GROMACS .gro file of C-alpha atoms in nm:
model
  101
    1MET     CA    1  -0.379   0.969   2.473
    2ILE     CA    2  -0.167   1.192   2.695
    3ASN     CA    3  -0.130   1.436   2.406
    4VAL     CA    4  -0.507   1.484   2.384
    5ILE     CA    5  -0.524   1.552   2.757
    6ALA     CA    6  -0.235   1.799   2.734
    7VAL     CA    7  -0.397   1.984   2.443
    8ILE     CA    8  -0.731   2.011   2.624
    9ILE     CA    9  -0.566   2.143   2.940
   10ALA     CA   10  -0.356   2.388   2.737
   11ILE     CA   11  -0.661   2.520   2.552
   12ALA     CA   12  -0.850   2.562   2.879
   13SER     CA   13  -0.554   2.750   3.020
   14VAL     CA   14  -0.541   2.981   2.719
   15LEU     CA   15  -0.913   3.050   2.752
   16ALA     CA   16  -0.877   3.129   3.124
   17SER     CA   17  -0.590   3.367   3.063
   18LEU     CA   18  -0.771   3.537   2.775
   19ALA     CA   19  -1.079   3.577   2.996
   20HIS     CA   20  -0.862   3.761   3.249
   21VAL     CA   21  -0.711   3.981   2.977
   22GLY     CA   22  -1.056   4.055   2.836
   23TYR     CA   23  -1.199   4.145   3.174
   24LEU     CA   24  -0.909   4.379   3.244
   25ALA     CA   25  -0.957   4.541   2.902
   26LEU     CA   26  -1.328   4.598   2.969
   27LEU     CA   27  -1.257   4.733   3.316
   28ASN     CA   28  -0.989   4.966   3.181
   29ASN     CA   29  -1.217   5.090   2.904
   30ALA     CA   30  -1.496   5.165   3.152
   31ALA     CA   31  -1.255   5.335   3.394
   32ASN     CA   32  -1.116   5.560   3.121
   33LYS     CA   33  -1.465   5.672   3.018
   34ARG     CA   34  -1.574   5.771   3.369
   35ALA     CA   35  -1.477   6.067   3.576
   36GLY     CA   36  -1.305   5.939   3.887
   37GLY     CA   37  -1.200   5.614   3.724
   38ALA     CA   38  -0.828   5.678   3.778
   39PRO     CA   39  -0.790   5.436   4.075
   40VAL     CA   40  -0.945   5.154   3.874
   41ALA     CA   41  -0.729   5.232   3.572
   42GLN     CA   42  -0.422   5.234   3.795
   43TYR     CA   43  -0.519   4.896   3.940
   44VAL     CA   44  -0.566   4.755   3.590
   45ARG     CA   45  -0.225   4.886   3.481
   46GLY     CA   46  -0.074   4.695   3.771
   47ARG     CA   47  -0.244   4.372   3.666
   48TRP     CA   48  -0.139   4.370   3.299
   49ALA     CA   49   0.194   4.203   3.374
   50LEU     CA   50   0.025   3.911   3.548
   51ALA     CA   51  -0.232   3.875   3.270
   52GLY     CA   52   0.036   3.886   3.002
   53GLY     CA   53   0.255   3.639   3.188
   54THR     CA   54  -0.021   3.384   3.232
   55SER     CA   55  -0.121   3.423   2.867
   56ALA     CA   56   0.236   3.372   2.751
   57ALA     CA   57   0.278   3.066   2.974
   58ALA     CA   58  -0.050   2.918   2.850
   59LEU     CA   59   0.048   2.969   2.487
   60LEU     CA   60   0.391   2.821   2.556
   61ALA     CA   61   0.225   2.517   2.714
   62TRP     CA   62   0.008   2.478   2.405
   63LEU     CA   63   0.323   2.491   2.194
   64PHE     CA   64   0.480   2.221   2.412
   65THR     CA   65   0.201   1.981   2.315
   66SER     CA   66   0.359   1.940   1.972
   67GLY     CA   67   0.654   1.754   2.131
   68GLY     CA   68   0.676   1.404   2.269
   69THR     CA   69   0.532   1.256   2.586
   70GLY     CA   70   0.782   1.437   2.809
   71MET     CA   71   0.684   1.769   2.657
   72ASP     CA   72   0.316   1.680   2.701
   73ILE     CA   73   0.372   1.626   3.071
   74LEU     CA   74   0.556   1.958   3.094
   75ALA     CA   75   0.273   2.122   2.900
   76ILE     CA   76   0.018   1.987   3.148
   77ILE     CA   77   0.217   2.123   3.441
   78VAL     CA   78   0.271   2.467   3.286
   79ALA     CA   79  -0.085   2.494   3.156
   80ALA     CA   80  -0.240   2.388   3.485
   81GLY     CA   81  -0.028   2.638   3.674
   82SER     CA   82  -0.092   2.931   3.444
   83GLY     CA   83  -0.462   2.848   3.419
   84ALA     CA   84  -0.496   2.832   3.796
   85VAL     CA   85  -0.315   3.164   3.843
   86ALA     CA   86  -0.521   3.333   3.570
   87THR     CA   87  -0.847   3.201   3.715
   88LYS     CA   88  -0.758   3.314   4.067
   89ALA     CA   89  -0.652   3.657   3.940
   90LEU     CA   90  -0.976   3.693   3.742
   91GLN     CA   91  -1.183   3.594   4.045
   92SER     CA   92  -1.003   3.840   4.272
   93THR     CA   93  -1.047   4.122   4.022
   94GLN     CA   94  -1.416   4.041   3.977
   95ALA     CA   95  -1.468   4.024   4.353
   96ARG     CA   96  -1.300   4.362   4.397
   97TYR     CA   97  -1.511   4.541   4.136
   98ARG     CA   98  -1.834   4.345   4.140
   99SER     CA   99  -2.133   4.575   4.165
  100GLY     CA  100  -2.434   4.462   4.361
  101GLY     CA  101  -2.687   4.381   4.098
   0.00000   0.00000   0.00000
């Protein structure tokens, strides 16, 4: 039962981190196409390390779910942490560049 919970949390964490990576990719693409988009592109370049780190941690947590109960507990901890960080980073990036519309 704990394995199912760990897998679900790990998958949610991977989805959250991939959402952050995807949003940064879209933001970077739009910034590179616009004149005057250099500050946004520079901001995005600074956020890639965080996005990559949370994605790697989420995938590692998902890998941990193939172990025993101890590894499942570790997977829950790592996945919850990386998912929370990725979600907070995504929200802060969206709040910074949200257009009124």
